[in-house]
mmCIF file of C-alpha atoms in Angstrom:
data_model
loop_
_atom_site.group_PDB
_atom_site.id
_atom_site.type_symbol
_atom_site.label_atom_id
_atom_site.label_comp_id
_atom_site.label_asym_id
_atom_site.label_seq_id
_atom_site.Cartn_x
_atom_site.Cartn_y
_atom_site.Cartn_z
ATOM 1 C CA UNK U 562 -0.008 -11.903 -101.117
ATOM 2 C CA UNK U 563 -1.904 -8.983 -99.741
ATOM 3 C CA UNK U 564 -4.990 -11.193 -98.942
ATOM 4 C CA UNK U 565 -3.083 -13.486 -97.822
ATOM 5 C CA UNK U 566 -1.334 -11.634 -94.944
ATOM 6 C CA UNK U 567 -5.031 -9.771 -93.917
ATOM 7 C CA UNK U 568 -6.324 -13.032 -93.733
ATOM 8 C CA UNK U 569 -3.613 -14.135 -91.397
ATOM 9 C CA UNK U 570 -3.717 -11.003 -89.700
ATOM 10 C CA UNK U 571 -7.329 -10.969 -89.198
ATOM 11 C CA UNK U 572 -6.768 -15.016 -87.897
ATOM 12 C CA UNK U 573 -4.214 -13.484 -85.113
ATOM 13 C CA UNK U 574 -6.410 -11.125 -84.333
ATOM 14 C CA UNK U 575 -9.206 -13.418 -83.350
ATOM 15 C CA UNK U 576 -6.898 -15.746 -81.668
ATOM 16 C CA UNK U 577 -5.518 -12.650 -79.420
ATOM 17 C CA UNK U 578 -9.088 -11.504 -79.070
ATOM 18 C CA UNK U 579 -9.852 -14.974 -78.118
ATOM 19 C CA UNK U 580 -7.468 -15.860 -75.364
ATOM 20 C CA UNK U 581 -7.516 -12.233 -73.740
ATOM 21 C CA UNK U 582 -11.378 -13.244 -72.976
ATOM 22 C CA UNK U 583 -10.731 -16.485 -72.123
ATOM 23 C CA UNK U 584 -8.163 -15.192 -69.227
ATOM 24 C CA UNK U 585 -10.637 -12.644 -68.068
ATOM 25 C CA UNK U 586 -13.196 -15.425 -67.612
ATOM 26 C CA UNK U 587 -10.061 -17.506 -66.307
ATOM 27 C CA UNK U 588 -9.785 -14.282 -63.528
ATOM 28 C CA UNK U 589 -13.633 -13.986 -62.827
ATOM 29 C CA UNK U 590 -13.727 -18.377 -62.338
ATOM 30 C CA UNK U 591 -10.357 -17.877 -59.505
ATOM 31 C CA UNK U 592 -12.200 -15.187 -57.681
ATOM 32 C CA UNK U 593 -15.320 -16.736 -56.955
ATOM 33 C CA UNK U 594 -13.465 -20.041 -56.535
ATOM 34 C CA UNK U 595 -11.566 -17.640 -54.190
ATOM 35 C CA UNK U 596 -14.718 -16.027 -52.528
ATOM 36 C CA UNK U 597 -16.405 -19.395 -52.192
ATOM 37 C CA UNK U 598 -13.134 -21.208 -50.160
ATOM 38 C CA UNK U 599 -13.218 -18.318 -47.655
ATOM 39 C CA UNK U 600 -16.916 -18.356 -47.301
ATOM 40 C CA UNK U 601 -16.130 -22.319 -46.968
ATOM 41 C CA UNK U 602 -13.867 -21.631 -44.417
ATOM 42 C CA UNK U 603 -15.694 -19.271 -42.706
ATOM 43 C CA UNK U 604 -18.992 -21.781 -42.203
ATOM 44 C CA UNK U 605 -16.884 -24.458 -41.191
ATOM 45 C CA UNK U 606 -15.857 -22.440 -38.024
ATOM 46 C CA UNK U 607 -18.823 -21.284 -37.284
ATOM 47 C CA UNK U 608 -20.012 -24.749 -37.241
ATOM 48 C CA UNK U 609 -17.407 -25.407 -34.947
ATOM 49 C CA UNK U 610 -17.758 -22.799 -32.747
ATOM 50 C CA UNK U 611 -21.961 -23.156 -32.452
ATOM 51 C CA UNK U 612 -21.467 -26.808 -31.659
ATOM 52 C CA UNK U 613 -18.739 -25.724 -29.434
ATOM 53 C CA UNK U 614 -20.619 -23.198 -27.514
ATOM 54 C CA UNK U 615 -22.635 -24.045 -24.374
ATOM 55 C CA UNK U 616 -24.561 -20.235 -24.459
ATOM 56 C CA UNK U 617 -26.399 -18.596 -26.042
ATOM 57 C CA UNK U 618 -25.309 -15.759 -24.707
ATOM 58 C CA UNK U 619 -21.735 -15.835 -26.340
ATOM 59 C CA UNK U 620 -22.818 -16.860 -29.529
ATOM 60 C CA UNK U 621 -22.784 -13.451 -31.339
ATOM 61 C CA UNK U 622 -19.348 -12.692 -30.295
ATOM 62 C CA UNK U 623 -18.270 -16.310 -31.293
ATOM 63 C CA UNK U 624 -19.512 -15.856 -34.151
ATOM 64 C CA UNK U 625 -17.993 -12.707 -34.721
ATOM 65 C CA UNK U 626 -14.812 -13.929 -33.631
ATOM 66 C CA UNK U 627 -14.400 -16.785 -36.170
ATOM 67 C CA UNK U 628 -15.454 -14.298 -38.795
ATOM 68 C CA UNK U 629 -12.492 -12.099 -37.522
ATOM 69 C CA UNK U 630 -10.533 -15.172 -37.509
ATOM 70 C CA UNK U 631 -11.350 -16.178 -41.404
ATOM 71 C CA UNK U 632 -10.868 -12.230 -42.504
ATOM 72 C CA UNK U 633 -7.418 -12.620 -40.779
ATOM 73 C CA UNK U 634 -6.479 -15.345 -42.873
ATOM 74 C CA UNK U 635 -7.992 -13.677 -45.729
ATOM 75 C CA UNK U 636 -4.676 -11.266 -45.359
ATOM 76 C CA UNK U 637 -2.105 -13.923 -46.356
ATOM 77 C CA UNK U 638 -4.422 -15.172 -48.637
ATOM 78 C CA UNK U 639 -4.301 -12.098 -50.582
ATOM 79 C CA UNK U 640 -0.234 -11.733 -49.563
ATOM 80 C CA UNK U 641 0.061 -15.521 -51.853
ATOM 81 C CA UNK U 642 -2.083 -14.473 -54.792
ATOM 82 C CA UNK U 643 -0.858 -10.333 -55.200
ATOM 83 C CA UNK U 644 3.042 -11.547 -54.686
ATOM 84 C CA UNK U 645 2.604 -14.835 -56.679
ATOM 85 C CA UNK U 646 3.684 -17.206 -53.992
ATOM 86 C CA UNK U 647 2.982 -20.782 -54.070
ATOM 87 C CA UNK U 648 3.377 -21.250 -50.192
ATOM 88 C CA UNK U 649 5.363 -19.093 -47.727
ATOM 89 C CA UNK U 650 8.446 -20.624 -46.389
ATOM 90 C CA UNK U 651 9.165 -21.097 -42.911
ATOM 91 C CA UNK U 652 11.264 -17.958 -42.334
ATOM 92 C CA UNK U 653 9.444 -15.804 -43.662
ATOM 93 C CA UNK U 654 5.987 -16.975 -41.272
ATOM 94 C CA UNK U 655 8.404 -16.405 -38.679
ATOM 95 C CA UNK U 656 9.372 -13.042 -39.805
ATOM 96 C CA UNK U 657 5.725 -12.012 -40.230
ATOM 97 C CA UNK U 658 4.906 -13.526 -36.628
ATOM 98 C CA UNK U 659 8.020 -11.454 -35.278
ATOM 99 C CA UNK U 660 6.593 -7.783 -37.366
ATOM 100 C CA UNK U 661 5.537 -5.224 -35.247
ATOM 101 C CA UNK U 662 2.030 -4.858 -36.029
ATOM 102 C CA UNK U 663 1.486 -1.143 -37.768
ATOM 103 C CA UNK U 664 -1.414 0.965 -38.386
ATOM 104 C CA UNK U 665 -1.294 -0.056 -42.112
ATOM 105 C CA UNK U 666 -1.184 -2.937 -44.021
ATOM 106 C CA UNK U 667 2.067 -2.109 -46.427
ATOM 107 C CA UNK U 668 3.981 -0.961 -43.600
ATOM 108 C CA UNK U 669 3.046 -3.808 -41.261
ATOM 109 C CA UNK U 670 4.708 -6.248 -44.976
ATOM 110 C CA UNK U 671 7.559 -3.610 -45.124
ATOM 111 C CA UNK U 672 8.945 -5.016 -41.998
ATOM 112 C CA UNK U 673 9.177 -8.340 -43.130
ATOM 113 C CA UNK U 674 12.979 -8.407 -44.960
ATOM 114 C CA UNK U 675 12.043 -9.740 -48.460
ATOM 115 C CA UNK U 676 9.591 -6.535 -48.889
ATOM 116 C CA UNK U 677 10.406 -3.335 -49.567
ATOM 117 C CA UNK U 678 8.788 0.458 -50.562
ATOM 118 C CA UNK U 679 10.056 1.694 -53.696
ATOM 119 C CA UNK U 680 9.346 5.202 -55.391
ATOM 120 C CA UNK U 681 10.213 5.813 -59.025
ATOM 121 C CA UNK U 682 9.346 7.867 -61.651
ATOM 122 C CA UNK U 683 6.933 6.006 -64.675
ATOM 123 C CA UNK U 684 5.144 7.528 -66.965
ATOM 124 C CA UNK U 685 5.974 10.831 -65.703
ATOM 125 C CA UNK U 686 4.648 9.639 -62.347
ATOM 126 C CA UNK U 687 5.912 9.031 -59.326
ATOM 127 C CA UNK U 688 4.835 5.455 -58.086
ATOM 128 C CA UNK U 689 5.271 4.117 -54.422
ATOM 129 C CA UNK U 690 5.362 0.273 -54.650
ATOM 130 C CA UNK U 691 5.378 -2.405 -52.215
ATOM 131 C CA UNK U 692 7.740 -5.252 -54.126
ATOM 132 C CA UNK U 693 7.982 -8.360 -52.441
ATOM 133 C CA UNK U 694 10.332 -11.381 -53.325
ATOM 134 C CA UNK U 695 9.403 -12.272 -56.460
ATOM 135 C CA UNK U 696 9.785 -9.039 -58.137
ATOM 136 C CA UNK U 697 5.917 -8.534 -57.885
ATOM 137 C CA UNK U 698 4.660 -4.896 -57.028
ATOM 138 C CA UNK U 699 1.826 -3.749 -55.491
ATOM 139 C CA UNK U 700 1.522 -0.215 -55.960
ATOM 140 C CA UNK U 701 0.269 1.620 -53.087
ATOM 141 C CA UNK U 702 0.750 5.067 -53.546
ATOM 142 C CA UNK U 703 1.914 8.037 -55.683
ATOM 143 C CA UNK U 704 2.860 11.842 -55.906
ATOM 144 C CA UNK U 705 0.595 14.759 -56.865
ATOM 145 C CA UNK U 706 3.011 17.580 -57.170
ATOM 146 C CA UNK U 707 4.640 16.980 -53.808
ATOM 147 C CA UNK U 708 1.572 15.780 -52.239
ATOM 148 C CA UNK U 709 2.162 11.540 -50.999
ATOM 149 C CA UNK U 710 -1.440 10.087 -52.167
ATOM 150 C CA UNK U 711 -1.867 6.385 -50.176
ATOM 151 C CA UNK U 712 -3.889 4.572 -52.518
ATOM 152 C CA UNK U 713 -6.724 2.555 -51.021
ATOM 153 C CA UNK U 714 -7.370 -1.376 -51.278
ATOM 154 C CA UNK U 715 -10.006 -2.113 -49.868
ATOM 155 C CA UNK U 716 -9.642 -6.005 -49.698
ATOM 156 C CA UNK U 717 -6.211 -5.810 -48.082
ATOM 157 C CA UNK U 718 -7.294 -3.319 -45.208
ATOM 158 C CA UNK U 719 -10.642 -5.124 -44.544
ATOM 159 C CA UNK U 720 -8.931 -8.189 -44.191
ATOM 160 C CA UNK U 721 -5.605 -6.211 -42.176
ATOM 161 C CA UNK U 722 -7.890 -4.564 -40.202
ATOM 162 C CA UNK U 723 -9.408 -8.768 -39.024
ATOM 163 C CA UNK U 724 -6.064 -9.459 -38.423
ATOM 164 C CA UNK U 725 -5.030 -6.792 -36.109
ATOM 165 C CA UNK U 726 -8.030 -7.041 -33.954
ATOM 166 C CA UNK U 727 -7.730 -10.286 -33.742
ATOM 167 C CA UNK U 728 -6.197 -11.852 -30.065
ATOM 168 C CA UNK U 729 -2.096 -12.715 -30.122
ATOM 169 C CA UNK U 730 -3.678 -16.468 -29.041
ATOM 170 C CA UNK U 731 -5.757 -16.480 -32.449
ATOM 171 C CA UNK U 732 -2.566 -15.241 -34.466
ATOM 172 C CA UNK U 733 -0.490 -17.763 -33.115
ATOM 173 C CA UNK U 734 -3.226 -20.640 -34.259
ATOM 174 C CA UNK U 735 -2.861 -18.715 -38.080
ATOM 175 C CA UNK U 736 0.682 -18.681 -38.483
ATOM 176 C CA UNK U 737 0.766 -22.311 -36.820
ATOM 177 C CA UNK U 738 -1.700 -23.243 -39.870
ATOM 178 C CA UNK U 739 0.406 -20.754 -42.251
ATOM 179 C CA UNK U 740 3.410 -23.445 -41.504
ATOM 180 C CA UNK U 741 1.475 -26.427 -42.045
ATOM 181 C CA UNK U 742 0.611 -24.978 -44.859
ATOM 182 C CA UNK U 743 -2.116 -22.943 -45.426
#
């Protein structure tokens, strides 16, 4: 009997050992399938733009522009994946087209009414997290001793940072293609 169960053991073992590396390739397939639609996205605009353009002159800022523009999107991009939304709904584009555009990106989503900062205490540590509607956290901060330490991610500020410097015209054209849906 013995054997028996370290055989089986030793079976669910593999099988666990299996599918954990089988989601981790899973995770490194979705990013580059991620990375490669934005850089997709991005040459498609440029395209646009440089067949568009009747300068030379402009060109550089054109094409930093569009690359501004795909970055921007790039933020609700991440916002889908991180709070495990399969499209946003109407209301809430609106709402995010209506937030007063902060300095960073989790207080800029805090204004949105479906978000929300939370501090708690886990694992004798105290967490700041940004939950969204589908009781998905981000966490974006914690305490050391009473110090508040922001944590940094750098995909989500990169990609905030597009989308604030982008013009209100250009953010009206994303959350227009946010609606049709995105």
């Amino acid at each position: 009997m013995e054997q028996y169960l370290k055989k089986q053991w030793a079976g669910m073992m593999y099988d666990f050992l299996d599918r954990r590396l089988d989601a981790s390739n899973s995770k490194v397939t979705n990013k580059l399938l991620d990375d490669l639609t934005l850089a997709t996205r991005k040459s498609e605009e440029l395209i646009k733009v440089l067949l568009k353009a009747t300068s030379s002159e402009n060109a550089e800022e054109a094409i930093q522009n569009v690359s501004a523009k795909v970055q921007a999107e790039e933020f609700f991009r991440l916002l889908k994946v991180r709070f495990g939304y399969e499209r946003f709904a109407i209301e809430e584009i609106d709402e995010f087209e209506g937030a007063e555009i902060c300095e960073n990106w989790y207080d800029y989503i805090n204004n949105v009414d479906d978000f929300y900062i939370d501090e708690f205490e886990h694992e004798d540590e105290e967490r700041i997290v940004l939950w969204g509607p589908n009781s998905k956290g981000i966490q974006i901060g914690h305490y050391d001793g009473d110090e508040k330490v922001m944590e940094s991610d750098p995909e989500f500020e990169r990609s905030y940072s597009a989308f604030k410097a982008i013009s209100n015209e250009e953010r009206r054209k994303l959350f227009s293609s946010l609606r049709e849906g995105f």
